[in-house]
mmCIF file of C-alpha atoms and ligand atoms in Angstrom:
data_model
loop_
_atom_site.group_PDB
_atom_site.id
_atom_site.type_symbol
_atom_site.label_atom_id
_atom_site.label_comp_id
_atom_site.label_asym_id
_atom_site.label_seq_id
_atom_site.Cartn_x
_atom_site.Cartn_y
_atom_site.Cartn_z
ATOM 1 C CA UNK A 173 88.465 147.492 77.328
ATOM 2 C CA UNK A 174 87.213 144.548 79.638
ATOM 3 C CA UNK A 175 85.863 145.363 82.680
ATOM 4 C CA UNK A 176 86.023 143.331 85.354
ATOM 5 C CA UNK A 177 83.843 143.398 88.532
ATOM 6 C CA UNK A 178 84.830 140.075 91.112
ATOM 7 C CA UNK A 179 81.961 139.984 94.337
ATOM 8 C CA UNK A 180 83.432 138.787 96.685
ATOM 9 C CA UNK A 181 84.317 138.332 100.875
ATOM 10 C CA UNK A 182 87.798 138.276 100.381
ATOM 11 C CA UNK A 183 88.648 141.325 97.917
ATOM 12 C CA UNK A 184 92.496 140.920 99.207
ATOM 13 C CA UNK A 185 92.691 138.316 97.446
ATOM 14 C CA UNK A 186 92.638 140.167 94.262
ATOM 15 C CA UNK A 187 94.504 141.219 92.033
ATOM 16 C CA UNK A 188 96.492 138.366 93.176
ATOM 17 C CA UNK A 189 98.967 136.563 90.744
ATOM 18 C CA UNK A 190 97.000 138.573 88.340
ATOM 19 C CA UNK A 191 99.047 141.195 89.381
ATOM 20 C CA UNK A 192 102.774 139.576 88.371
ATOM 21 C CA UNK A 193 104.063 138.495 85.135
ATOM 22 C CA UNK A 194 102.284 139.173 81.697
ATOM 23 C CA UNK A 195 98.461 139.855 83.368
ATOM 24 C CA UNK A 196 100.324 142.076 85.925
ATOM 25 C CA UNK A 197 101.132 144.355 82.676
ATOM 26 C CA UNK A 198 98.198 144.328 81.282
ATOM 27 C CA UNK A 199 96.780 145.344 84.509
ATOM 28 C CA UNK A 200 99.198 147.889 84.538
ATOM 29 C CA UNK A 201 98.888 149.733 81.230
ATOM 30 C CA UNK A 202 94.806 149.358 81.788
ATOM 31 C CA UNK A 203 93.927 146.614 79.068
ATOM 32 C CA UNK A 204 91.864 145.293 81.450
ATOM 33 C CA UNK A 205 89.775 146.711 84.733
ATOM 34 C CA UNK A 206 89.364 144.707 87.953
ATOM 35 C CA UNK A 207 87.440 146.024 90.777
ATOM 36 C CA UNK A 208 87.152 143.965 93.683
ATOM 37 C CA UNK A 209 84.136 144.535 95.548
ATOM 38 C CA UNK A 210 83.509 143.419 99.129
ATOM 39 C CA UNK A 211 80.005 141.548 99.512
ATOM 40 C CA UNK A 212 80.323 142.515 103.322
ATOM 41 C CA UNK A 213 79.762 146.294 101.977
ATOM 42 C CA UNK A 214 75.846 145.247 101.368
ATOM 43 C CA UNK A 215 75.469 143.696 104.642
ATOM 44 C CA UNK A 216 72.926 145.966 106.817
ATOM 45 C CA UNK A 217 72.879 144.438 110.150
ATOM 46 C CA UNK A 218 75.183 145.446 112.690
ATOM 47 C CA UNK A 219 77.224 141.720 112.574
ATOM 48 C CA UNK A 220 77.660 142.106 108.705
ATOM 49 C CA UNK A 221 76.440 139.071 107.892
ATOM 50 C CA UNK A 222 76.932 137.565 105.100
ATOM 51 C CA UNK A 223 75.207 133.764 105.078
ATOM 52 C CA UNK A 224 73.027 131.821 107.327
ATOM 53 C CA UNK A 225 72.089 128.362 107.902
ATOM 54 C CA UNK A 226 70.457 126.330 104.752
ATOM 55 C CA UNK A 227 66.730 126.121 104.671
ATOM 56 C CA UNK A 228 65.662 122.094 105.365
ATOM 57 C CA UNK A 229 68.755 121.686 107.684
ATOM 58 C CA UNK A 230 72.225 120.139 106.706
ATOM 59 C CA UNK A 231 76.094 121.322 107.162
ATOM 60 C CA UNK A 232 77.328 124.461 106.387
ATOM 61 C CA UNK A 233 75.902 127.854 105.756
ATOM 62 C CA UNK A 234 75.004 129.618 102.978
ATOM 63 C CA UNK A 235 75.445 133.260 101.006
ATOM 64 C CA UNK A 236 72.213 135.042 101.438
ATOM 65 C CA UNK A 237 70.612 136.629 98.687
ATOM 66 C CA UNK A 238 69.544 139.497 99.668
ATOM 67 C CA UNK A 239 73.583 140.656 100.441
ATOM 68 C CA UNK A 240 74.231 139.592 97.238
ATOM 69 C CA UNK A 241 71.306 140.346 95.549
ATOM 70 C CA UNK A 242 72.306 144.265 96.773
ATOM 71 C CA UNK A 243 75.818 143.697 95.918
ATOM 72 C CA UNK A 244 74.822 142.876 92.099
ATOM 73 C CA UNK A 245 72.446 145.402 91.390
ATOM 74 C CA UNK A 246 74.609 147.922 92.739
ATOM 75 C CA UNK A 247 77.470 147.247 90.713
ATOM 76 C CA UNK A 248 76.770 145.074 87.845
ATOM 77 C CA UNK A 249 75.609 147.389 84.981
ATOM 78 C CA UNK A 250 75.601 145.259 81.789
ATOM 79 C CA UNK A 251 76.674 142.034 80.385
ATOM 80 C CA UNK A 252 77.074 138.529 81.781
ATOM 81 C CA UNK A 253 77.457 137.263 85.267
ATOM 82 C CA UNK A 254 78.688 134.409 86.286
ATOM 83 C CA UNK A 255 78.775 132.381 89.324
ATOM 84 C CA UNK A 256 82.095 130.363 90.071
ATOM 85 C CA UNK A 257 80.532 126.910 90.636
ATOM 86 C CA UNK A 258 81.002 123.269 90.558
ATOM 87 C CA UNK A 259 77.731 122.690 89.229
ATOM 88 C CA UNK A 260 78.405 125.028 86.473
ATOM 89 C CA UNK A 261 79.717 124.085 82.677
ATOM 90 C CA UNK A 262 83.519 123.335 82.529
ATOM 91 C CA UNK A 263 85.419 126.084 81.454
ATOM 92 C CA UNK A 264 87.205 125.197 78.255
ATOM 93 C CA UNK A 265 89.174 127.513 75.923
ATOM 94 C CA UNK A 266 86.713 128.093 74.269
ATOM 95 C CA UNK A 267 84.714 129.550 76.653
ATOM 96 C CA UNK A 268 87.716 131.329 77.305
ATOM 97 C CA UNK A 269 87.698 133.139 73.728
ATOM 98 C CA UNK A 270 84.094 133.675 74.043
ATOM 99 C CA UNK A 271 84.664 135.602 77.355
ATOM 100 C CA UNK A 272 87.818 137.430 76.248
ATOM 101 C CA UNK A 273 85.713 139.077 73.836
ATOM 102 C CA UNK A 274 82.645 140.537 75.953
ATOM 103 C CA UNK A 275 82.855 144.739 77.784
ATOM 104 C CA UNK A 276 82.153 144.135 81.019
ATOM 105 C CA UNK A 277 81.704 140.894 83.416
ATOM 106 C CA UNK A 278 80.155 140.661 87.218
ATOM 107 C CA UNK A 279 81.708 137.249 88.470
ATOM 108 C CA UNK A 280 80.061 136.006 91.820
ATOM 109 C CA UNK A 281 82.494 134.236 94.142
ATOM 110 C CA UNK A 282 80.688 131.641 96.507
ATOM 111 C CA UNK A 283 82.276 130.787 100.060
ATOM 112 C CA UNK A 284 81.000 128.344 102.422
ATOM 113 C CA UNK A 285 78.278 125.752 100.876
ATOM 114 C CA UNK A 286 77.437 128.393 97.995
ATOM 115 C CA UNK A 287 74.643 130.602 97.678
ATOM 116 C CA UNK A 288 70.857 130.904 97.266
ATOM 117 C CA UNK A 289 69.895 129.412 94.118
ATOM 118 C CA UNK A 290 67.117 132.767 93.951
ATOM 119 C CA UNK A 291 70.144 134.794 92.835
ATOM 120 C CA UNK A 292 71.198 132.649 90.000
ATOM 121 C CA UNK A 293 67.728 132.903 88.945
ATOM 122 C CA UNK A 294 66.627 136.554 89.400
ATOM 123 C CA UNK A 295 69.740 137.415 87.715
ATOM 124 C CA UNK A 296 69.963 135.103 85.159
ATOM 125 C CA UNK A 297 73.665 133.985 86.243
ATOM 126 C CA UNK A 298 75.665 131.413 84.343
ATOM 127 C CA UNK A 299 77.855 128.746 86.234
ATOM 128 C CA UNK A 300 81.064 128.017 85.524
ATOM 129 C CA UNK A 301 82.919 125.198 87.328
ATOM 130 C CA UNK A 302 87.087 125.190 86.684
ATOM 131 C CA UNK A 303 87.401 121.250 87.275
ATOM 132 C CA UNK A 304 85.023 118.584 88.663
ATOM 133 C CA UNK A 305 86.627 118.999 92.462
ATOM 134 C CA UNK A 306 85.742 121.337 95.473
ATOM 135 C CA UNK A 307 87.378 124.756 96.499
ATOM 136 C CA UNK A 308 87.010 126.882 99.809
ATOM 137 C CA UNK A 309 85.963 128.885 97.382
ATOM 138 C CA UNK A 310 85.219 131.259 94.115
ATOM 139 C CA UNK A 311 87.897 133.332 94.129
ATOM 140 C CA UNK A 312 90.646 130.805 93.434
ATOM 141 C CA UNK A 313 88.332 129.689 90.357
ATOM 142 C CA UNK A 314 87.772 133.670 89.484
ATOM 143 C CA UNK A 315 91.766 133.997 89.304
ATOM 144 C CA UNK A 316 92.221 130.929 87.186
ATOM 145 C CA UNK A 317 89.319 131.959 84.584
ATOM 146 C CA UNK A 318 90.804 135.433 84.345
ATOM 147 C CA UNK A 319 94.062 134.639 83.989
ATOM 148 C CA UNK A 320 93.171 132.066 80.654
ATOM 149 C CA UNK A 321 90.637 135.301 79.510
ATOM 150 C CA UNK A 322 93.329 138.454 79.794
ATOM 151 C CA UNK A 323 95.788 136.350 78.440
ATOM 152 C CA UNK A 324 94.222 136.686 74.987
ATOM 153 C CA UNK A 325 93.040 140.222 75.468
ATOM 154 C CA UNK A 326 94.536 142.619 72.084
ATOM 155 C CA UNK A 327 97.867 142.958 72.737
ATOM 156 C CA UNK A 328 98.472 141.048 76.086
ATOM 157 C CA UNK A 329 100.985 138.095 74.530
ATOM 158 C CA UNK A 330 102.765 140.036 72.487
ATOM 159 C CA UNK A 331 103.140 136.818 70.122
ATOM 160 C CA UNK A 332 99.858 136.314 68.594
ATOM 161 C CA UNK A 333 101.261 133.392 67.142
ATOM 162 C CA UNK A 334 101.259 131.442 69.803
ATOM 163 C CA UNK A 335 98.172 131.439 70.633
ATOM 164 C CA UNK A 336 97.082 129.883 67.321
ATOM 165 C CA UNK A 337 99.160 126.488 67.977
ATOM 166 C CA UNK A 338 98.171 125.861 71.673
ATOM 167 C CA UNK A 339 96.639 122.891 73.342
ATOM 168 C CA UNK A 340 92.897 122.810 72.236
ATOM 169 C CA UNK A 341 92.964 125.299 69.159
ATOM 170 C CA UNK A 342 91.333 122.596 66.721
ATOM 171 C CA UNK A 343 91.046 119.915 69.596
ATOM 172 C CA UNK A 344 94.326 118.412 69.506
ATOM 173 C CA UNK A 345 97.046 118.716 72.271
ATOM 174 C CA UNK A 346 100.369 120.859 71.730
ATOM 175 C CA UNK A 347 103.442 119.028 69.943
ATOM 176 C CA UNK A 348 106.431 118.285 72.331
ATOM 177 C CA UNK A 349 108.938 121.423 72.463
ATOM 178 C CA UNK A 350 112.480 121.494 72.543
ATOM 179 C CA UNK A 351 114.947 124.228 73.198
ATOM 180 C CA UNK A 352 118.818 124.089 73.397
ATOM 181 C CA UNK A 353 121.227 122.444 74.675
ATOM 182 C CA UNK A 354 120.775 119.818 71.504
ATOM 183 C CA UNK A 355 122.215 117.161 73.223
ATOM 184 C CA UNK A 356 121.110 117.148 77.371
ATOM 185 C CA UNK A 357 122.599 114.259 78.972
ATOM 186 C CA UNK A 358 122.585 111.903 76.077
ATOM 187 C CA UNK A 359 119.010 112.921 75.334
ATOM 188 C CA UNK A 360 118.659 114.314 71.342
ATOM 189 C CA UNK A 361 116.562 116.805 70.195
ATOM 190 C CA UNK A 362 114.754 115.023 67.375
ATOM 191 C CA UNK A 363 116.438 115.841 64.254
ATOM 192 C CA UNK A 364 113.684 117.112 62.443
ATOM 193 C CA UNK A 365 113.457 120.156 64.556
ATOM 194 C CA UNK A 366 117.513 120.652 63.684
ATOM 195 C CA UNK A 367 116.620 120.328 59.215
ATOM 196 C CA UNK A 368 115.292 123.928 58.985
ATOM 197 C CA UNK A 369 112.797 122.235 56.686
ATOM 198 C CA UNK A 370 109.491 124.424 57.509
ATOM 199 C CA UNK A 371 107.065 121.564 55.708
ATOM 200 C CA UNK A 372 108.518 118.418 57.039
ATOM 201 C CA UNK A 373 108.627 119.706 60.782
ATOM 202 C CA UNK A 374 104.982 120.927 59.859
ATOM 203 C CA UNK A 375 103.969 117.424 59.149
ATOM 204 C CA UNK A 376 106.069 116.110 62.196
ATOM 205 C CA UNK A 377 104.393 118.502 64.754
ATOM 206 C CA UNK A 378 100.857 117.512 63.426
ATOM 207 C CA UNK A 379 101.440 114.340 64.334
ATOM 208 C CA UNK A 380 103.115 114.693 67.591
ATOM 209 C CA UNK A 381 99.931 116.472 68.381
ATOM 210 C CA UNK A 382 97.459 113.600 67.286
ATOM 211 C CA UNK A 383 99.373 111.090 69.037
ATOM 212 C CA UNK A 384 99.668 112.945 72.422
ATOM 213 C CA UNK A 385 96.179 113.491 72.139
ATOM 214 C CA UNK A 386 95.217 110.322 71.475
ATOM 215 C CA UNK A 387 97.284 108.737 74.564
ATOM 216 C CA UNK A 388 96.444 111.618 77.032
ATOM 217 C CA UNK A 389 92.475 112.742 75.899
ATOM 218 C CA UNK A 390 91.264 110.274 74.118
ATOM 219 C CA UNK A 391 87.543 112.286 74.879
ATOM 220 C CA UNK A 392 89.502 114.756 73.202
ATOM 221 C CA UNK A 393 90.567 112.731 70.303
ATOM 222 C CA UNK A 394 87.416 111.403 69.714
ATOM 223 C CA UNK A 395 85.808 115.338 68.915
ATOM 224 C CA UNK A 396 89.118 115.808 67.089
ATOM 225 C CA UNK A 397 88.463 113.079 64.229
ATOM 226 C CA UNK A 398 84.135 114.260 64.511
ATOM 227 C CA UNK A 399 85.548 117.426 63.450
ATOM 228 C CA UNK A 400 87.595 116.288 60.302
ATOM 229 C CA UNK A 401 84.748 114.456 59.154
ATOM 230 C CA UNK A 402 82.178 117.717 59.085
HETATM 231 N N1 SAH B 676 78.546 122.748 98.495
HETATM 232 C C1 SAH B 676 78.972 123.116 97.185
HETATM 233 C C2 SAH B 676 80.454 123.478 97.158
HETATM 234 C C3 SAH B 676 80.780 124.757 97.871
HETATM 235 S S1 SAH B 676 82.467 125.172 97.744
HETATM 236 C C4 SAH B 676 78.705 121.934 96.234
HETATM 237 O O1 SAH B 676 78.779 120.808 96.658
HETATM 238 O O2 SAH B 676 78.450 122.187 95.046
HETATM 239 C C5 SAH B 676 82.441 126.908 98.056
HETATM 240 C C6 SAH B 676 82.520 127.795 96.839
HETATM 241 O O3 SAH B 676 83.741 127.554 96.141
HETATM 242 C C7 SAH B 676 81.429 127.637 95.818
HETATM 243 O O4 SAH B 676 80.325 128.430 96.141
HETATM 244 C C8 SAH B 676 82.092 128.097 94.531
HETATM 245 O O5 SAH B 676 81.978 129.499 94.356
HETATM 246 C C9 SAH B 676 83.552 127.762 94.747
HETATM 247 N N2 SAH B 676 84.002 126.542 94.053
HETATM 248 C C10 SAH B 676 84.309 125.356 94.631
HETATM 249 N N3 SAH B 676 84.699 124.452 93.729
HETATM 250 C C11 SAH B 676 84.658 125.070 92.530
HETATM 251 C C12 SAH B 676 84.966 124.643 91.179
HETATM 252 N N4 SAH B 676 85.352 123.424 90.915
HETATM 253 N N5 SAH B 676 84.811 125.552 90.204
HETATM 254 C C13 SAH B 676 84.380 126.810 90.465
HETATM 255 N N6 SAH B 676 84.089 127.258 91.708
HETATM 256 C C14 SAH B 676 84.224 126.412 92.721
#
């Protein structure tokens, strides 16, 4: 089972929407952990403090690492930790699978101008950055990385299946999707998806997904047709 440790100065703020919907379950019949542990805890000054003001001057204060440094050791026993960042690699699905598949992660969830860069180094800590645009902080990222991860913990989905045809499985965009009514104010579902004929909507669907691709991520597209060739 995944376990789950998220430092942080806002531990309300978890289990958050992890806690409704499919992830709520999970979190429910214990496929996953999640401990939320308050950074303030390892504060030993009688103000709790948590950050101070950045070496070399400039705005905004910063997580001290010493706090954190306490709040790590104390709590992280083994595997990765990461620091929610937006100097840190883009998360991707695939990252997402690789994460999904580890015992136990420590994720570090910055407030204010971040923290001490001695932490990411004594510790080893890996960055990951959700989108190239600023938060108030971690936490939001935290949610949104562990949502994508428990989603394709064992038995979370229930479908398997759909995993395999999302968005980014084999670099290509998801095929449009239709449902019923068949005919919504004029507007047809394409007949294809009506013929019951398994190999032609196949084909159809493959390229739907190549041309969406190609319009909406053409950075996308481009690692798409690398990969065919190799
Ligand atoms: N001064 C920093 C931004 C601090 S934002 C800089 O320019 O890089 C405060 C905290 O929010 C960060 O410590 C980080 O934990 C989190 N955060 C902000 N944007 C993020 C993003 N895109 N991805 C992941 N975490 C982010």
């Amino acid at each position: 089972m995944l376990k789950v440790n998220v430092l942080t100065i806002f531990p309300e703020l978890f289990p958050g929407f992890l806690g409704s919907s499919l992830t709520g379950k999970a979190l429910e019949e214990h496929k996953f952990e999640l401990n939320a542990i308050n950074i303030r805890d390892y504060a030993l000054d009688k103000h709790k403090s948590v950050d101070d003001t950045p070496c070399g001057g400039g705005a905004g204060m910063i997580m001290k690492p010493d706090v954190l440094g306490r709040a790590i050791k104390e709590n992280h026993s083994s595997g990765r930790i990461i620091y929610m960042s937006p100097r840190g690699l883009p998360l991707n699905q695939s990252k997402v699978k690789e994460l999904s598949k580890e015992t136990e992660l420590t994720i570090i969830c910055g407030r204010f101008e971040g923290i001490d860069e001695r932490v990411i180094e004594a510790y080893n800590i890996e960055e990951i950055s959700i989108g190239d645009y600023i938060l108030t902080g971690g936490e939001q990222a935290a949610l949104v990385m562990l949502d994508a991860v428990v989603r394709l913990l064992p038995g979370v989905l229930g479908n398997e299946e759909s995993i395999k045809e999302e968005s980014f499985e084999d670099y290509l965009l998801e095929h449009p999707q239709y449902t019923r009514p068949i005919d919504w104010e004029g507007r047809m579902v394409p007949e294809v998806l009506l013929s019951g004929h398994h190999q032609k909507i196949e084909v159809w669907r493959k390229q739907k997904r190549e041309i969406a691709t190609k319009d909406k991520r053409p950075d996308l597209y481009k690692i798409y047709l690398e990969s065919k060739k190799s």
